[in-house]
PDB file of C-alpha atoms in Angstrom:
ATOM      1  CA  MET A   1      19.886  -3.473   4.203  1.00 25.00           C
ATOM      2  CA  ALA A   2      21.589  -2.554   7.465  1.00 32.00           C
ATOM      3  CA  LEU A   3      25.003  -0.944   7.241  1.00 34.00           C
ATOM      4  CA  VAL A   4      27.197  -1.729  10.246  1.00 34.00           C
ATOM      5  CA  PRO A   5      30.709  -0.340   9.647  1.00 36.00           C
ATOM      6  CA  TYR A   6      31.580   0.417  13.258  1.00 37.00           C
ATOM      7  CA  ALA A   7      30.330   0.217  16.836  1.00 38.00           C
ATOM      8  CA  GLU A   8      31.905   2.859  19.041  1.00 44.00           C
ATOM      9  CA  GLY A   9      30.650   5.626  21.332  1.00 43.00           C
ATOM     10  CA  TRP A  10      28.627   4.434  24.268  1.00 41.00           C
ATOM     11  CA  GLY A  11      29.194   0.739  23.587  1.00 47.00           C
ATOM     12  CA  LEU A  12      27.346  -2.192  22.109  1.00 48.00           C
ATOM     13  CA  GLN A  13      24.996  -2.460  25.073  1.00 49.00           C
ATOM     14  CA  GLY A  14      23.774   1.086  24.488  1.00 56.00           C
ATOM     15  CA  LEU A  15      23.554   0.585  20.742  1.00 61.00           C
ATOM     16  CA  ARG A  16      21.466  -2.554  21.119  1.00 68.00           C
ATOM     17  CA  SER A  17      19.113  -1.069  23.677  1.00 84.00           C
ATOM     18  CA  PRO A  18      15.621  -0.559  22.231  1.00 91.00           C
ATOM     19  CA  TRP A  19      15.469   2.955  23.710  1.00 93.00           C
ATOM     20  CA  ALA A  20      17.790   5.925  24.271  1.00 94.00           C
ATOM     21  CA  THR A  21      16.736   8.795  26.531  1.00 96.00           C
ATOM     22  CA  PHE A  22      18.047  12.375  26.519  1.00 97.00           C
ATOM     23  CA  ARG A  23      17.172  15.756  27.983  1.00 97.00           C
ATOM     24  CA  PHE A  24      17.239  18.671  25.534  1.00 97.00           C
ATOM     25  CA  ALA A  25      15.281  21.913  25.127  1.00 94.00           C
ATOM     26  CA  GLY A  26      13.579  21.369  28.474  1.00 94.00           C
ATOM     27  CA  ARG A  27      12.049  18.069  27.378  1.00 96.00           C
ATOM     28  CA  THR A  28      12.810  14.406  27.958  1.00 97.00           C
ATOM     29  CA  LEU A  29      13.245  12.736  24.587  1.00 98.00           C
ATOM     30  CA  ARG A  30      12.863   8.971  24.301  1.00 97.00           C
ATOM     31  CA  LEU A  31      14.186   7.618  21.023  1.00 96.00           C
ATOM     32  CA  ARG A  32      13.377   4.160  19.740  1.00 93.00           C
ATOM     33  CA  GLN A  33      16.402   2.215  18.435  1.00 93.00           C
ATOM     34  CA  ASP A  34      16.558  -0.868  16.206  1.00 88.00           C
ATOM     35  CA  TRP A  35      20.177  -1.884  15.632  1.00 82.00           C
ATOM     36  CA  GLN A  36      19.286  -5.418  14.563  1.00 80.00           C
ATOM     37  CA  ARG A  37      16.992  -4.325  11.714  1.00 80.00           C
ATOM     38  CA  LEU A  38      18.515  -1.040  10.495  1.00 75.00           C
ATOM     39  CA  GLY A  39      22.059  -0.944  11.896  1.00 75.00           C
ATOM     40  CA  VAL A  40      23.690   2.496  12.045  1.00 77.00           C
ATOM     41  CA  ALA A  41      20.517   4.200  10.798  1.00 76.00           C
ATOM     42  CA  ALA A  42      18.613   3.288  13.956  1.00 84.00           C
ATOM     43  CA  VAL A  43      20.865   4.111  16.897  1.00 90.00           C
ATOM     44  CA  VAL A  44      21.894   7.403  18.483  1.00 94.00           C
ATOM     45  CA  TRP A  45      25.590   8.215  17.945  1.00 92.00           C
ATOM     46  CA  ASP A  46      27.714  10.522  20.094  1.00 95.00           C
ATOM     47  CA  ALA A  47      28.101  13.007  17.247  1.00 96.00           C
ATOM     48  CA  ALA A  48      24.351  13.695  17.259  1.00 97.00           C
ATOM     49  CA  VAL A  49      24.320  14.210  21.029  1.00 97.00           C
ATOM     50  CA  VAL A  50      27.274  16.622  20.893  1.00 97.00           C
ATOM     51  CA  LEU A  51      25.762  18.664  18.060  1.00 98.00           C
ATOM     52  CA  CYS A  52      22.450  18.861  19.954  1.00 97.00           C
ATOM     53  CA  ALA A  53      24.343  20.147  23.002  1.00 97.00           C
ATOM     54  CA  TYR A  54      26.175  22.684  20.819  1.00 97.00           C
ATOM     55  CA  LEU A  55      22.877  23.979  19.433  1.00 97.00           C
ATOM     56  CA  GLU A  56      21.432  24.172  22.939  1.00 95.00           C
ATOM     57  CA  MET A  57      24.311  26.473  23.948  1.00 95.00           C
ATOM     58  CA  GLY A  58      22.635  29.105  21.767  1.00 91.00           C
ATOM     59  CA  SER A  59      25.444  29.365  19.247  1.00 82.00           C
ATOM     60  CA  VAL A  60      22.945  29.267  16.379  1.00 93.00           C
ATOM     61  CA  ASP A  61      19.605  31.093  16.130  1.00 93.00           C
ATOM     62  CA  LEU A  62      17.215  28.705  14.409  1.00 95.00           C
ATOM     63  CA  ARG A  63      14.017  30.736  14.750  1.00 92.00           C
ATOM     64  CA  ASP A  64      12.220  31.211  11.441  1.00 92.00           C
ATOM     65  CA  ARG A  65      15.019  29.413   9.616  1.00 96.00           C
ATOM     66  CA  ALA A  66      14.885  26.585   7.091  1.00 97.00           C
ATOM     67  CA  VAL A  67      16.921  23.620   8.330  1.00 98.00           C
ATOM     68  CA  ILE A  68      17.664  20.244   6.759  1.00 98.00           C
ATOM     69  CA  GLU A  69      19.305  17.262   8.442  1.00 98.00           C
ATOM     70  CA  LEU A  70      21.073  14.674   6.308  1.00 98.00           C
ATOM     71  CA  GLY A  71      21.243  11.019   7.352  1.00 96.00           C
ATOM     72  CA  ALA A  72      18.972  11.642  10.321  1.00 96.00           C
ATOM     73  CA  GLY A  73      18.752   8.065  11.597  1.00 93.00           C
ATOM     74  CA  THR A  74      16.740   8.134  14.830  1.00 95.00           C
ATOM     75  CA  GLY A  75      15.832  11.806  14.330  1.00 96.00           C
ATOM     76  CA  LEU A  76      17.331  13.151  17.568  1.00 97.00           C
ATOM     77  CA  LEU A  77      19.130  16.093  15.952  1.00 97.00           C
ATOM     78  CA  GLY A  78      16.169  17.148  13.802  1.00 98.00           C
ATOM     79  CA  ILE A  79      13.826  16.890  16.786  1.00 98.00           C
ATOM     80  CA  VAL A  80      16.096  19.076  18.935  1.00 97.00           C
ATOM     81  CA  ALA A  81      16.505  21.610  16.114  1.00 97.00           C
ATOM     82  CA  THR A  82      12.712  21.868  15.846  1.00 97.00           C
ATOM     83  CA  LEU A  83      12.329  22.367  19.602  1.00 96.00           C
ATOM     84  CA  LEU A  84      15.131  24.932  19.825  1.00 96.00           C
ATOM     85  CA  GLY A  85      13.889  26.762  16.742  1.00 94.00           C
ATOM     86  CA  LYS A  86      10.407  27.439  18.063  1.00 90.00           C
ATOM     87  CA  ASP A  87       9.266  30.888  19.104  1.00 82.00           C
ATOM     88  CA  LYS A  88       7.946  30.723  22.664  1.00 75.00           C
ATOM     89  CA  LEU A  89       4.800  32.668  21.765  1.00 74.00           C
ATOM     90  CA  LEU A  90       4.363  32.236  18.001  1.00 75.00           C
ATOM     91  CA  TYR A  91       4.930  28.722  16.726  1.00 70.00           C
ATOM     92  CA  HIS A  92       4.460  29.866  13.125  1.00 75.00           C
ATOM     93  CA  LEU A  93       7.780  31.713  13.465  1.00 81.00           C
ATOM     94  CA  GLY A  94       9.626  28.548  14.467  1.00 86.00           C
ATOM     95  CA  ALA A  95      12.246  26.706  12.469  1.00 93.00           C
ATOM     96  CA  ARG A  96      11.103  24.737   9.447  1.00 96.00           C
ATOM     97  CA  VAL A  97      13.025  21.474   9.746  1.00 98.00           C
ATOM     98  CA  THR A  98      13.303  18.828   7.022  1.00 98.00           C
ATOM     99  CA  ILE A  99      14.571  15.541   8.466  1.00 98.00           C
ATOM    100  CA  THR A 100      15.929  13.178   5.829  1.00 97.00           C
ATOM    101  CA  ASP A 101      17.253   9.677   5.352  1.00 96.00           C
ATOM    102  CA  ARG A 102      17.027   6.776   2.926  1.00 93.00           C
ATOM    103  CA  GLU A 103      13.634   5.221   2.186  1.00 94.00           C
ATOM    104  CA  ALA A 104      14.319   2.137   4.340  1.00 91.00           C
ATOM    105  CA  ALA A 105      14.652   4.267   7.482  1.00 92.00           C
ATOM    106  CA  LEU A 106      11.725   6.656   6.973  1.00 95.00           C
ATOM    107  CA  GLU A 107       8.954   4.810   8.823  1.00 95.00           C
ATOM    108  CA  PHE A 108      11.212   4.313  11.836  1.00 94.00           C
ATOM    109  CA  LEU A 109      12.403   7.935  11.687  1.00 96.00           C
ATOM    110  CA  GLU A 110       8.857   9.291  11.406  1.00 97.00           C
ATOM    111  CA  SER A 111       7.752   7.342  14.479  1.00 96.00           C
ATOM    112  CA  ASN A 112      10.460   8.964  16.626  1.00 97.00           C
ATOM    113  CA  VAL A 113       9.723  12.456  15.333  1.00 98.00           C
ATOM    114  CA  GLN A 114       5.989  12.151  15.952  1.00 97.00           C
ATOM    115  CA  ALA A 115       6.476  10.669  19.433  1.00 98.00           C
ATOM    116  CA  ASN A 116       8.907  13.321  20.663  1.00 98.00           C
ATOM    117  CA  LEU A 117       7.472  16.588  19.374  1.00 97.00           C
ATOM    118  CA  PRO A 118       4.394  18.313  20.808  1.00 95.00           C
ATOM    119  CA  SER A 119       1.492  18.183  18.369  1.00 94.00           C
ATOM    120  CA  GLU A 120       1.644  21.905  17.604  1.00 92.00           C
ATOM    121  CA  LEU A 121       5.183  21.462  16.254  1.00 95.00           C
ATOM    122  CA  HIS A 122       4.433  18.488  13.995  1.00 95.00           C
ATOM    123  CA  PRO A 123       3.834  20.740  10.963  1.00 94.00           C
ATOM    124  CA  ARG A 124       7.278  22.298  11.491  1.00 95.00           C
ATOM    125  CA  ALA A 125       9.155  18.988  11.138  1.00 97.00           C
ATOM    126  CA  VAL A 126       8.835  17.126   7.840  1.00 98.00           C
ATOM    127  CA  VAL A 127      10.362  13.682   7.332  1.00 98.00           C
ATOM    128  CA  LYS A 128      11.434  13.216   3.721  1.00 97.00           C
ATOM    129  CA  GLU A 129      13.398  10.714   1.668  1.00 97.00           C
ATOM    130  CA  LEU A 130      16.819  11.817   0.481  1.00 97.00           C
ATOM    131  CA  THR A 131      19.383   9.455  -0.971  1.00 96.00           C
ATOM    132  CA  TRP A 132      22.460  11.565  -1.563  1.00 96.00           C
ATOM    133  CA  GLY A 133      23.006  12.488  -5.169  1.00 95.00           C
ATOM    134  CA  LYS A 134      19.758  10.845  -6.339  1.00 93.00           C
ATOM    135  CA  ASP A 135      16.708  12.704  -5.004  1.00 81.00           C
ATOM    136  CA  LEU A 136      17.938  16.257  -5.442  1.00 94.00           C
ATOM    137  CA  ASP A 137      15.138  17.350  -7.799  1.00 92.00           C
ATOM    138  CA  ASN A 138      12.774  17.050  -4.814  1.00 94.00           C
ATOM    139  CA  PHE A 139      14.672  19.830  -3.010  1.00 96.00           C
ATOM    140  CA  PRO A 140      14.824  23.354  -4.456  1.00 94.00           C
ATOM    141  CA  PRO A 141      18.497  24.328  -4.807  1.00 95.00           C
ATOM    142  CA  GLY A 142      19.858  26.701  -2.198  1.00 95.00           C
ATOM    143  CA  SER A 143      16.648  26.749  -0.159  1.00 95.00           C
ATOM    144  CA  PHE A 144      18.050  26.051   3.321  1.00 98.00           C
ATOM    145  CA  ASP A 145      19.637  28.333   5.905  1.00 98.00           C
ATOM    146  CA  PHE A 146      21.284  25.457   7.780  1.00 98.00           C
ATOM    147  CA  ILE A 147      22.379  21.937   6.865  1.00 98.00           C
ATOM    148  CA  PHE A 148      23.152  19.573   9.738  1.00 98.00           C
ATOM    149  CA  GLY A 149      24.864  16.198   9.648  1.00 98.00           C
ATOM    150  CA  ALA A 150      25.932  14.018  12.565  1.00 97.00           C
ATOM    151  CA  ASP A 151      28.301  11.102  11.924  1.00 94.00           C
ATOM    152  CA  ILE A 152      27.516  10.970   8.218  1.00 95.00           C
ATOM    153  CA  ILE A 153      31.188  10.817   7.127  1.00 93.00           C
ATOM    154  CA  TYR A 154      32.148   7.151   7.279  1.00 86.00           C
ATOM    155  CA  LEU A 155      31.513   5.413   3.937  1.00 89.00           C
ATOM    156  CA  GLU A 156      34.055   6.515   1.354  1.00 92.00           C
ATOM    157  CA  GLU A 157      31.899   5.400  -1.560  1.00 95.00           C
ATOM    158  CA  THR A 158      29.251   7.980  -0.556  1.00 95.00           C
ATOM    159  CA  PHE A 159      31.606  10.983  -0.342  1.00 96.00           C
ATOM    160  CA  GLY A 160      31.056  12.159  -3.906  1.00 96.00           C
ATOM    161  CA  GLU A 161      27.264  11.960  -3.595  1.00 97.00           C
ATOM    162  CA  LEU A 162      27.339  13.714  -0.210  1.00 97.00           C
ATOM    163  CA  LEU A 163      29.415  16.557  -1.599  1.00 97.00           C
ATOM    164  CA  GLN A 164      27.092  16.838  -4.612  1.00 97.00           C
ATOM    165  CA  THR A 165      24.112  17.019  -2.251  1.00 98.00           C
ATOM    166  CA  LEU A 166      25.686  19.727  -0.110  1.00 98.00           C
ATOM    167  CA  GLU A 167      26.472  21.815  -3.172  1.00 96.00           C
ATOM    168  CA  HIS A 168      22.896  21.491  -4.428  1.00 97.00           C
ATOM    169  CA  LEU A 169      21.301  22.423  -1.102  1.00 97.00           C
ATOM    170  CA  CYS A 170      23.583  25.378  -0.335  1.00 97.00           C
ATOM    171  CA  SER A 171      23.008  29.014  -1.182  1.00 96.00           C
ATOM    172  CA  GLU A 172      25.654  31.674  -0.623  1.00 95.00           C
ATOM    173  CA  GLN A 173      24.283  32.154   2.902  1.00 96.00           C
ATOM    174  CA  THR A 174      23.788  28.518   3.935  1.00 98.00           C
ATOM    175  CA  VAL A 175      25.706  27.300   6.995  1.00 98.00           C
ATOM    176  CA  ILE A 176      26.695  23.621   7.152  1.00 98.00           C
ATOM    177  CA  LEU A 177      27.442  22.055  10.543  1.00 98.00           C
ATOM    178  CA  LEU A 178      28.981  18.585  10.483  1.00 98.00           C
ATOM    179  CA  SER A 179      29.605  16.703  13.715  1.00 98.00           C
ATOM    180  CA  CYS A 180      31.882  13.686  13.561  1.00 96.00           C
ATOM    181  CA  ARG A 181      34.551  11.541  15.141  1.00 94.00           C
ATOM    182  CA  ILE A 182      37.634  11.259  12.914  1.00 92.00           C
ATOM    183  CA  ARG A 183      38.182   7.498  12.876  1.00 89.00           C
ATOM    184  CA  TYR A 184      40.167   6.896   9.711  1.00 87.00           C
ATOM    185  CA  GLU A 185      42.284   8.777   7.196  1.00 90.00           C
ATOM    186  CA  ARG A 186      39.394   8.601   4.735  1.00 88.00           C
ATOM    187  CA  ASP A 187      37.410  10.873   7.066  1.00 91.00           C
ATOM    188  CA  ASN A 188      40.126  13.506   6.703  1.00 93.00           C
ATOM    189  CA  ASN A 189      40.023  12.915   2.961  1.00 94.00           C
ATOM    190  CA  PHE A 190      36.376  13.979   2.888  1.00 95.00           C
ATOM    191  CA  LEU A 191      37.216  17.158   4.788  1.00 95.00           C
ATOM    192  CA  LYS A 192      39.853  17.876   2.138  1.00 95.00           C
ATOM    193  CA  MET A 193      37.240  17.349  -0.569  1.00 95.00           C
ATOM    194  CA  LEU A 194      34.872  19.672   1.266  1.00 97.00           C
ATOM    195  CA  LYS A 195      37.541  22.372   1.501  1.00 96.00           C
ATOM    196  CA  GLY A 196      37.827  22.325  -2.261  1.00 95.00           C
ATOM    197  CA  HIS A 197      34.294  23.731  -2.487  1.00 95.00           C
ATOM    198  CA  PHE A 198      33.658  25.448   0.858  1.00 97.00           C
ATOM    199  CA  SER A 199      35.448  27.360   3.582  1.00 97.00           C
ATOM    200  CA  VAL A 200      35.734  24.838   6.422  1.00 97.00           C
ATOM    201  CA  TYR A 201      36.929  25.247   9.987  1.00 95.00           C
ATOM    202  CA  GLU A 202      36.381  23.653  13.362  1.00 98.00           C
ATOM    203  CA  VAL A 203      34.012  25.512  15.693  1.00 98.00           C
ATOM    204  CA  TYR A 204      33.825  23.057  18.601  1.00 97.00           C
ATOM    205  CA  TYR A 205      35.562  19.986  20.000  1.00 98.00           C
ATOM    206  CA  ASP A 206      34.247  17.684  22.729  1.00 97.00           C
ATOM    207  CA  SER A 207      37.374  16.073  24.171  1.00 97.00           C
ATOM    208  CA  ASN A 208      35.398  13.637  26.337  1.00 96.00           C
ATOM    209  CA  LYS A 209      33.639  12.088  23.368  1.00 96.00           C
ATOM    210  CA  ASP A 210      36.340  12.965  20.787  1.00 96.00           C
ATOM    211  CA  ILE A 211      33.769  14.679  18.567  1.00 97.00           C
ATOM    212  CA  HIS A 212      34.571  17.587  16.220  1.00 97.00           C
ATOM    213  CA  ILE A 213      32.047  20.068  14.845  1.00 98.00           C
ATOM    214  CA  TYR A 214      32.978  21.686  11.549  1.00 98.00           C
ATOM    215  CA  LYS A 215      31.334  24.686   9.961  1.00 98.00           C
ATOM    216  CA  ALA A 216      31.338  25.078   6.189  1.00 98.00           C
ATOM    217  CA  GLN A 217      30.148  27.871   3.895  1.00 97.00           C
ATOM    218  CA  ARG A 218      30.813  28.894   0.345  1.00 93.00           C
ATOM    219  CA  HIS A 219      34.199  30.560   0.083  1.00 79.00           C
ATOM    220  CA  SER A 220      32.862  34.131  -0.193  1.00 68.00           C
ATOM    221  CA  HIS A 221      31.375  33.861   3.317  1.00 55.00           C
ATOM    222  CA  LYS A 222      34.406  32.534   5.200  1.00 50.00           C
ATOM    223  CA  ASP A 223      34.106  34.950   8.129  1.00 50.00           C
ATOM    224  CA  ASP A 224      30.316  35.057   8.438  1.00 50.00           C
ATOM    225  CA  PHE A 225      28.175  32.926  10.760  1.00 48.00           C
TER     226      PHE A 225
END
């Protein structure tokens, strides 16, 4: 079932286009979109683009790191993380990226990942089902260095499951990066919930797109990155 709670960012025309094209990590990425069939799970949102640009600035070293993306949708962010996390000479030292979404979006997500990564990087990017709060036994607790999420804070009924998922996936060293536009008071309510379990602060703001990037870690690592 398609979930369509909002339509902002680059407008309905862009959302309904069958393709979205971007330039990241020295490559042209062409993402298939399918708004009519999958709604928000199958279009590229501004928050994903801004977080990709933030990663491309070199603020985070992804080489030889374990990364998971939640609510990946089209896969843009996970694809860029895989490309930026590669070692230029030794691909086996590249980032290990797990790109997740609900079962209904997986075939679509997999097609974008396969089409936009060079074949030698395909083993470094795994598409996997993750419904927040329900599939956690399939993911070893605390096994990721980074958790990324772009525009995944919008349905209040999922906040508890999202927080449960973050807690399960995080070790003491895990860094969470959440990119979002604050649309409603409920979005701030999730940030308050998050602060009850993690140290949270803003690390970047794109004023043109009105997108915030928040970093979260367990409280004992407030000043570490």
